[in-house]
Amino acid sequence: MQTSFKRVIAGSVGLAALAIAGTSFAQTATPAASKAAEDRAVATVKQMTPAEKTILTHGVMPLPIGPNPPKFPDDAVPGAGYVAGIPRLGVPALTETDASLGVSYVFGIRKDGATALPSGLAMASTWNPDILRRGGAMIGSETRAKGFNVLLAGGANLMRDPRNGRTFEYLSEDPLLTGVLVGNALQGIQSNHVISTIKHFALNGQETGRKFADVQISDAHARESDLLAFKIGIEIGNPGSVMCAYNRIHGEQACASDYLLNTVLKKDWGYKGFVMSDWGAVPGLDAALKGLDQQSGEQLDPGVFFGDKLAAAASSNPAYAARLDDMNKRILWAIYDNGLDTHPVSKGGKIDFAADGAVALETAKQGIVLLRNERAALPLAKTAKTIALIGGYADSGVLSGGGSSQVQGEGGPAVNVPLSGGGEWSPFLAQAYHRSSPLAAIKALAPKAQVFYRDGRYIADAVAQAKRAEVVVIFATKWASEGFDQADLSLPEGQDAMIAAVAAVNPNTIVVLETGNPVAMPWLDKVAAVVQAWYPGARGGEAIASVLFGDTNPSGHLPITFPASLSQLPRPALDGYDQLEPNFMGGPPTPDAKLTVNYDIEGSDVGYRWNARKGQKALFPFGYGLSYTSFDATGLQTDGATARLTVKNTGKRAGATVAQVYLVSRSGAQLQRLVGFQRVDLAPGASRKVTLTIDPRLLADWKDGGWTMPEGEYAFAIGKDAQTLGTPVTARLRARHWEE
Ligand code: BGC
């Protein structure tokens, strides 16, 4: 059964901990409110005429896209989706916009800017549920202000491949970290009386052949990994809607997967909300019987299935009739549970860009990860005389990721580099830089320094400038987008060679990475410091400068593994990459074309767990991150239900770290799973006792239709990161079996 909504304490993890009354969140539903919403939904469905019953079940993309762009109703806002309402019954239209990082720009068709949060990876690097909730509340408020009542947010797919083009939109490779963080983001969003999705359900692990890649994974492996992330996210965040994915699973489209939608989501998890399709992901009418409740962006599908066709099926077939009532009940539940009818949205609301930018800035500061810092090269002295900035349009702005999640600030991008050869989706595919100039921010923090910028296109020029400067900061970029995967782990356009050449002439070379994926660093040993800034959002330039000069002590920790090479991956070659032509919205090149992706290779051992299983060392492991101070985490005690430890700041600056506890073996059999974490802020010399509650699902395997814990010795260890573990402490635990 669905666990009813649980309140969350900032920074606490483990589902039992989440149940403890903590920071309450006004608009999220209590079980009683949820039941009341359900009762109202049932009553409204009873009043619907047959014609009204297919109004909420389908909608268009209110953009001039697709072979026959429809005429849009007056109350539609240009954005991702529009589903008409039923005024007679007081049911509002659904006005839908992307996405997880803020209100998207949809090709610049709407000229209004929005505040861009840093990328999902940046947010997750904070390991801070509270900042995710604040970010969610901020983007949810902008969603309302622009006249939307549905935000297509909540990207929660696990990083199964570091080349996945959408990695930047997602959070991590770990089900606990992803679930807790996405759940908090959803809470924040929905606190604005808007519905959020959680997406893309499920196992949407690569963009190559994204609309037909057929995922093979056992039920057990799926439930212990990607599905667990969604489950935890739904328990915490109570999203009104789940967006099903483009890919296939065991031969079925995810949006017509009886297994995913009916069995797992609705039956086993007792999910009450509605499943909306991804755009252009509905194969046919019978997706309704498989658990799909709403057809989105219908002009992108081969037909409008959930309109007249569904009405006709319901008039003659009791199975469709029952489903149609259930589809309406679910959509209405989400509307009522989030108060969309009682708190109607209207266009033209006020946005406090300064306040919202401050949320983006704080998130970026907490999410930047210091990967290397030799000879205390950082923080930079504000008295530095000459600083050369090279590359990455650092004079103008900071990079963002492409595709439907693209957000643009007021006035549009500072720099926009078109990257596609045309076609109707080409406006989505541009390398866009937010208006937050690292050069300006660095000059502001070091007003006496001579700071100069070169674009880095010529190695000889970069080297010449590097020779003149006391310090060189190279801004290395790697753009990523929905619709395409990365070819490999390199930095494109000769940047790896440029970095190596500059580092060879200036020992004080700092590399700032603006990437949406892990990258290889062939030059790593040659440079003094590496700062992973991800796509740092609307105020990213200031966040980077603040970390470089030490106004912000870096505290981010990697939410994903940086592999040492592609050969470490479960699939060194990305399935389909060499065979398929890149195609943003493309289905199979021929109707019978097949692309199988085998996730049973790693199963639920994704990322650091795969490395632990194979005994491999990452370039930088999951959980890794340096600081300008130092920390000790000691004294682990556990009974398997909670873990206690003490964290101490042993250095001279205030800073934050992340307490991480891993399960490392069960009855002598090696394995690795993150079972608890907490971000801890500490003054110099201060220490704090941390108590983590361990979710038993992280100790169990999925077996015989439920979670199973074998009796035995469970060993746990503190991790500085997934690869640097302390001495294990054991607890003897009894055998248990329970259902979802
Ligand atoms: C993406 C979704 C997005 C939708 C609407 C699709 O291409 O996969 O994440 O919400 O478009 O823009």
PDB file of C-alpha atoms in Angstrom, residues 620-724:
ATOM      1  CA  PHE A 620      36.644  10.403  -8.502  1.00  0.00           C
ATOM      2  CA  PRO A 621      34.225   8.294  -6.491  1.00  0.00           C
ATOM      3  CA  PHE A 622      30.616   8.897  -5.527  1.00  0.00           C
ATOM      4  CA  GLY A 623      30.466  10.961  -2.337  1.00  0.00           C
ATOM      5  CA  TYR A 624      33.838  12.654  -2.959  1.00  0.00           C
ATOM      6  CA  GLY A 625      34.447  16.349  -2.331  1.00  0.00           C
ATOM      7  CA  LEU A 626      37.209  18.472  -0.795  1.00  0.00           C
ATOM      8  CA  SER A 627      36.950  21.510   1.454  1.00  0.00           C
ATOM      9  CA  TYR A 628      39.214  24.363   2.558  1.00  0.00           C
ATOM     10  CA  THR A 629      38.954  22.891   6.038  1.00  0.00           C
ATOM     11  CA  SER A 630      39.242  19.263   7.180  1.00  0.00           C
ATOM     12  CA  PHE A 631      36.804  16.908   8.872  1.00  0.00           C
ATOM     13  CA  ASP A 632      36.844  13.699  10.849  1.00  0.00           C
ATOM     14  CA  ALA A 633      33.925  11.319  11.107  1.00  0.00           C
ATOM     15  CA  THR A 634      34.338   8.737  13.874  1.00  0.00           C
ATOM     16  CA  GLY A 635      32.643   6.575  16.456  1.00  0.00           C
ATOM     17  CA  LEU A 636      30.177   4.682  14.291  1.00  0.00           C
ATOM     18  CA  GLN A 637      27.643   2.692  16.294  1.00  0.00           C
ATOM     19  CA  THR A 638      24.693   0.896  14.790  1.00  0.00           C
ATOM     20  CA  ASP A 639      22.016  -1.642  15.547  1.00  0.00           C
ATOM     21  CA  GLY A 640      21.037  -1.782  11.883  1.00  0.00           C
ATOM     22  CA  ALA A 641      18.059   0.514  12.418  1.00  0.00           C
ATOM     23  CA  THR A 642      19.961   3.667  13.228  1.00  0.00           C
ATOM     24  CA  ALA A 643      23.572   4.701  12.837  1.00  0.00           C
ATOM     25  CA  ARG A 644      25.312   7.158  15.144  1.00  0.00           C
ATOM     26  CA  LEU A 645      28.582   8.913  14.499  1.00  0.00           C
ATOM     27  CA  THR A 646      30.411  12.097  15.383  1.00  0.00           C
ATOM     28  CA  VAL A 647      31.600  14.601  12.819  1.00  0.00           C
ATOM     29  CA  LYS A 648      34.276  17.145  13.680  1.00  0.00           C
ATOM     30  CA  ASN A 649      35.705  20.133  11.842  1.00  0.00           C
ATOM     31  CA  THR A 650      39.419  19.669  12.470  1.00  0.00           C
ATOM     32  CA  GLY A 651      40.567  22.654  10.443  1.00  0.00           C
ATOM     33  CA  LYS A 652      40.607  26.415  10.729  1.00  0.00           C
ATOM     34  CA  ARG A 653      37.639  27.498   8.632  1.00  0.00           C
ATOM     35  CA  ALA A 654      33.906  27.023   9.007  1.00  0.00           C
ATOM     36  CA  GLY A 655      32.600  24.513   6.500  1.00  0.00           C
ATOM     37  CA  ALA A 656      30.177  21.724   5.732  1.00  0.00           C
ATOM     38  CA  THR A 657      30.692  18.055   5.044  1.00  0.00           C
ATOM     39  CA  VAL A 658      28.442  15.089   4.397  1.00  0.00           C
ATOM     40  CA  ALA A 659      28.288  12.246   6.885  1.00  0.00           C
ATOM     41  CA  GLN A 660      27.943   9.076   4.789  1.00  0.00           C
ATOM     42  CA  VAL A 661      27.279   5.571   6.069  1.00  0.00           C
ATOM     43  CA  TYR A 662      27.455   2.528   3.815  1.00  0.00           C
ATOM     44  CA  LEU A 663      26.452  -1.097   4.194  1.00  0.00           C
ATOM     45  CA  VAL A 664      29.639  -2.926   3.157  1.00  0.00           C
ATOM     46  CA  SER A 665      28.898  -6.615   3.679  1.00  0.00           C
ATOM     47  CA  ARG A 666      26.189  -9.052   4.709  1.00  0.00           C
ATOM     48  CA  SER A 667      27.309 -12.241   6.454  1.00  0.00           C
ATOM     49  CA  GLY A 668      30.745 -11.800   4.945  1.00  0.00           C
ATOM     50  CA  ALA A 669      29.511 -11.241   1.373  1.00  0.00           C
ATOM     51  CA  GLN A 670      30.894  -7.931   0.091  1.00  0.00           C
ATOM     52  CA  LEU A 671      28.467  -5.386  -1.277  1.00  0.00           C
ATOM     53  CA  GLN A 672      28.023  -1.661  -1.003  1.00  0.00           C
ATOM     54  CA  ARG A 673      24.989   0.518  -0.447  1.00  0.00           C
ATOM     55  CA  LEU A 674      24.594   4.035   0.868  1.00  0.00           C
ATOM     56  CA  VAL A 675      22.232   3.669   3.840  1.00  0.00           C
ATOM     57  CA  GLY A 676      22.277   7.146   5.343  1.00  0.00           C
ATOM     58  CA  PHE A 677      23.666  10.637   4.890  1.00  0.00           C
ATOM     59  CA  GLN A 678      23.492  14.052   6.417  1.00  0.00           C
ATOM     60  CA  ARG A 679      25.048  17.350   5.471  1.00  0.00           C
ATOM     61  CA  VAL A 680      26.619  18.953   8.549  1.00  0.00           C
ATOM     62  CA  ASP A 681      27.753  22.587   8.958  1.00  0.00           C
ATOM     63  CA  LEU A 682      30.500  23.061  11.523  1.00  0.00           C
ATOM     64  CA  ALA A 683      32.492  25.955  12.936  1.00  0.00           C
ATOM     65  CA  PRO A 684      36.265  25.368  13.209  1.00  0.00           C
ATOM     66  CA  GLY A 685      36.959  22.888  16.010  1.00  0.00           C
ATOM     67  CA  ALA A 686      33.259  22.110  16.504  1.00  0.00           C
ATOM     68  CA  SER A 687      31.833  18.613  16.446  1.00  0.00           C
ATOM     69  CA  ARG A 688      28.337  17.198  16.189  1.00  0.00           C
ATOM     70  CA  LYS A 689      26.717  13.838  16.883  1.00  0.00           C
ATOM     71  CA  VAL A 690      24.686  12.662  13.920  1.00  0.00           C
ATOM     72  CA  THR A 691      21.937  10.058  14.029  1.00  0.00           C
ATOM     73  CA  LEU A 692      20.828   8.484  10.773  1.00  0.00           C
ATOM     74  CA  THR A 693      17.812   6.245  10.414  1.00  0.00           C
ATOM     75  CA  ILE A 694      18.411   3.319   8.097  1.00  0.00           C
ATOM     76  CA  ASP A 695      15.651   2.423   5.666  1.00  0.00           C
ATOM     77  CA  PRO A 696      15.439  -1.394   5.831  1.00  0.00           C
ATOM     78  CA  ARG A 697      14.836  -1.599   2.077  1.00  0.00           C
ATOM     79  CA  LEU A 698      18.486  -0.628   1.657  1.00  0.00           C
ATOM     80  CA  LEU A 699      19.530  -3.683   3.641  1.00  0.00           C
ATOM     81  CA  ALA A 700      17.189  -6.049   1.820  1.00  0.00           C
ATOM     82  CA  ASP A 701      16.849  -7.745  -1.544  1.00  0.00           C
ATOM     83  CA  TRP A 702      13.653  -7.961  -3.538  1.00  0.00           C
ATOM     84  CA  LYS A 703      12.676 -11.622  -3.429  1.00  0.00           C
ATOM     85  CA  ASP A 704       9.444 -13.639  -3.524  1.00  0.00           C
ATOM     86  CA  GLY A 705       7.274 -10.580  -4.110  1.00  0.00           C
ATOM     87  CA  GLY A 706       8.659  -8.487  -1.275  1.00  0.00           C
ATOM     88  CA  TRP A 707      11.676  -7.178   0.578  1.00  0.00           C
ATOM     89  CA  THR A 708      13.778  -9.907   2.176  1.00  0.00           C
ATOM     90  CA  MET A 709      16.548  -9.525   4.701  1.00  0.00           C
ATOM     91  CA  PRO A 710      18.571 -12.637   5.386  1.00  0.00           C
ATOM     92  CA  GLU A 711      19.545 -13.230   8.997  1.00  0.00           C
ATOM     93  CA  GLY A 712      23.200 -12.480   9.663  1.00  0.00           C
ATOM     94  CA  GLU A 713      25.973 -10.024  10.376  1.00  0.00           C
ATOM     95  CA  TYR A 714      25.518  -6.698   8.602  1.00  0.00           C
ATOM     96  CA  ALA A 715      28.675  -4.601   8.426  1.00  0.00           C
ATOM     97  CA  PHE A 716      28.523  -0.816   8.099  1.00  0.00           C
ATOM     98  CA  ALA A 717      31.244   1.761   7.597  1.00  0.00           C
ATOM     99  CA  ILE A 718      31.605   5.510   7.564  1.00  0.00           C
ATOM    100  CA  GLY A 719      32.611   6.691   4.110  1.00  0.00           C
ATOM    101  CA  LYS A 720      34.549   9.813   3.368  1.00  0.00           C
ATOM    102  CA  ASP A 721      33.323   8.804  -0.055  1.00  0.00           C
ATOM    103  CA  ALA A 722      32.256   5.479  -1.542  1.00  0.00           C
ATOM    104  CA  GLN A 723      35.885   4.438  -1.932  1.00  0.00           C
ATOM    105  CA  THR A 724      37.376   5.686   1.324  1.00  0.00           C
TER     106      THR A 724
END
